[in-house]
Amino acid sequence: MAGPTSSPTDLDSQGCFHCGLPVPEGANYPISYRQHIEPACCRGCQAVAQTIIDSGQEAYYEHRTALPPTPQDAVAELEKLGLYDLPEIQQSFVRTEPENVREAALILENIVCAACVWLNERHLSQLPGVISVDINYATRRARVRWDSTRLKLSDILRAIQEIGYVAHPFDASKQDEIFRKERNTAIKRLAIAGLGMMQVMMYAIPTYTADPSEMTPDIVALMRWASLILTIPVIFYSSWPFFQGAWKDFRRRTLGMDVPVSLGVGSAFAASVWATVTQQGEVYYDSVNMFIFLLLTGRFLELNARRRSAQAAEELVKLIPAVATRLPDWPARNEETVPAAQLAPGDHVLVRPGETIPADGVLVEGESSVVEAMLTGEPEPRGKQPGATLTGGTLNQQSPLVMRVEKTGEETRLSAIVRLLDRAQSEKPHIGRMADRAASWFVGLLLLFTVLIAAVWYQIDPDRVLWITVSLLVITCPCALGLATPAALTAGTGRLTRLGLLTTRGHALETLAQATDIVFDKTGTLTLGKLSLLDVEPVAGRSKDEVLRIAAALESASEHPIALAIRQAAGPVQGAESPANHPGEGVEGSLDGERYRLGKPAFAGAALPDASPHPTATRLALAGPSGLLGWLYLGDEVRADAARAIAMLKSQGVRVHLLSGDNQAAASAVAGKLGIEQVRAEAMPDDKLAYVKSLQAEGRVVAMVGDGINDAPVLAQAQVSIAMGEGTDVAQAAADMVMLGGRLAALADGVAIARKTRRIIYENLGWALGYNLIAIPLAALGHVTPWIAGIGMSASSLLVVLNALRLTDFQSAADGVDASASRLAPQPQSR
């Protein structure tokens, strides 16, 4: 470490200029310091260091004698400066919500089991001003929402540190660095425990196999002292996290899963030390070493399995590139390479073929194909032309593009998807909450039961009390019970996200697995929502052009698919005055002082004609002060995979319904084409709500699929709701799941995965409970040694995680469905 005379340049050679951690390969977070560029490991360190320098405190880097030796010290330095409360530092990882609410994305260190998550969530929830805390056990990612008028972010970070954990601003590269550090530390602890176990077993075997007459007291004493020396690093390094976890639990007056393990290991080691010093009694060094090695092996395998189960979410996080090519004086072609985190709305960015789009925005120049598979589940690239929406994290495939940035950081669509996925994986379904409550009181009952069994064995055979007690404490640790639900949820929701169905609520998978009925909206859900004008039929002496012009003027302020189709057919027109949208009915407005209405016949005050030239088309009536002026007929295209998706759902035993505000002929035509028997046409929002309620009154579990504003009430009413990804923000906000790519077959996959996830949760819980029901009597009766107990505990936790990993290999039954028909579109305002 550098001495007092070392320059900042000397220090930064060891890694990050601010915190000292290694700089990940490819990271580009420059810090401007006294006309030099220094490296940073992540956006957070870059922002903090630059703020220190820009605020006139650059002497901090000149006078410090060493880099922070640990991340904890780096956090402590920042808290002393109070820099995490500055808006410019929070910009990259804190999202601002209405009414002074903030949401921070953090990474937590030192999380070793489900009890650590529970402890952090409970501790932070007790802080005044904290609204919600969601921690994803698989990814270590935490999302904290708080009232910024009552609490500062530095207070939250300090509270996490008080209970022995460390929180960092979320950054994908730092998350990888933390995982590598965690994995390397786990390997070191495991290696030392393995070496200690092998060496101690070499000394223990002669005492078990040699003739007692050959083992003189001095040889026995020598072997015991040698075993003690070899066991000390295993206890105080390899198994130290268990004791740290137990100490945290005692300080918080809780009983976590590290408590029985620490009591078992500690008591066996203490008894062995006493026997070694006094030369009386038995020693258990071999059992202690073997147990710690087996337990660490289980945790190491679990660490890798958990990483794999969370892979889908991790891949989403890493989609945004580290750097981007900005065009600072567009339309000039001068280029500069900047960190993607420094992009701001209004910037123009050049995206070359093969590069990833760095932010959300609009295509300004160029035409190309963009692959959006990681966001939508659709492998087919989509053509993009000037004016098209571009999503950060997608891949430009063919030609150079120039885009105008509109959203960055936590405001992008990708960040919203990750945020919703984190929330879904953090929220537990009912059965998961029951398991957590059971695990919390299970440890207390276990300790009481262990004391009782120890007392009984003390009367029966005092020499066997210790190892029976250790075995009972270890073998019944409820780690598997705590992992049963989050492991399955993380794997299931991650696989669904890859298939294009984003789970945004924790209960969604559990409820979808129970769904008996799925109700579909028609326009924009079963159909593409890309309507085209088929015909205009004027009446009352009006011309087709006049009817079309008035209709387009009324629709000038709407982004509904109907409005887009009419305006596209009419061309540029002057908009109507005082336009008003009536969800589910139509629009009205004023032209030249006269009021007009366009929409359903009843809304326009028109009677249905006796015959129609387009009986299956969507029919709109246009009326003015003098009455009916004409009819407009629009057609829509059914999604390419709709029929197959409906067939798959029906084969799964789900009853499918169609609810539509369209006329009976149009709704029946679509239903007949897709094989849907239950149809309700000309349904207003209230009618849709009543229809779903009637199904629920029959005891049915209803899933609703919709895309528009008029679907929001019925989406909220259904037990589980799915919104189309290209639908309105209102519909998505009311939904439990979002279909990212408009691929309806993903819904059938969702039902299959939901049922498989529920089955795996039940299997995990059944295994965890059954294992304890068998293990407790065996250990209490003295049939289980400590090292066998270690194998049992490790194997039970590992089996739960590996069982959940079966979900990541789920193959879609709809593979091969042509998904190219669906596309990302500007989000429409539905009526």
PDB file of C-alpha atoms in Angstrom, residues 94 161 217 249 440 444 471 553 565 588 633 654 710 820:
ATOM      1  CA  VAL A  94     -32.131   6.327  -8.041  1.00  0.00           C
ATOM      2  CA  GLN A 161     -24.040  -1.467   7.561  1.00  0.00           C
ATOM      3  CA  PRO A 217      -1.059 -41.360  26.045  1.00  0.00           C
ATOM      4  CA  ASP A 249     -29.032 -12.730  14.623  1.00  0.00           C
ATOM      5  CA  SER A 440     -38.747 -18.368  11.542  1.00  0.00           C
ATOM      6  CA  GLY A 444     -36.722 -21.656  18.130  1.00  0.00           C
ATOM      7  CA  SER A 471     -25.973 -33.681  14.856  1.00  0.00           C
ATOM      8  CA  ALA A 553     -60.426  15.664 -37.800  1.00  0.00           C
ATOM      9  CA  ALA A 565     -56.075   3.918 -39.633  1.00  0.00           C
ATOM     10  CA  GLU A 588     -66.578  13.801 -30.444  1.00  0.00           C
ATOM     11  CA  TYR A 633     -65.671   0.143 -42.099  1.00  0.00           C
ATOM     12  CA  VAL A 654     -58.417 -23.687 -19.757  1.00  0.00           C
ATOM     13  CA  ASN A 710     -60.888   0.473 -21.293  1.00  0.00           C
ATOM     14  CA  SER A 820     -42.664 -11.794 -36.823  1.00  0.00           C
TER      15      SER A 820
END
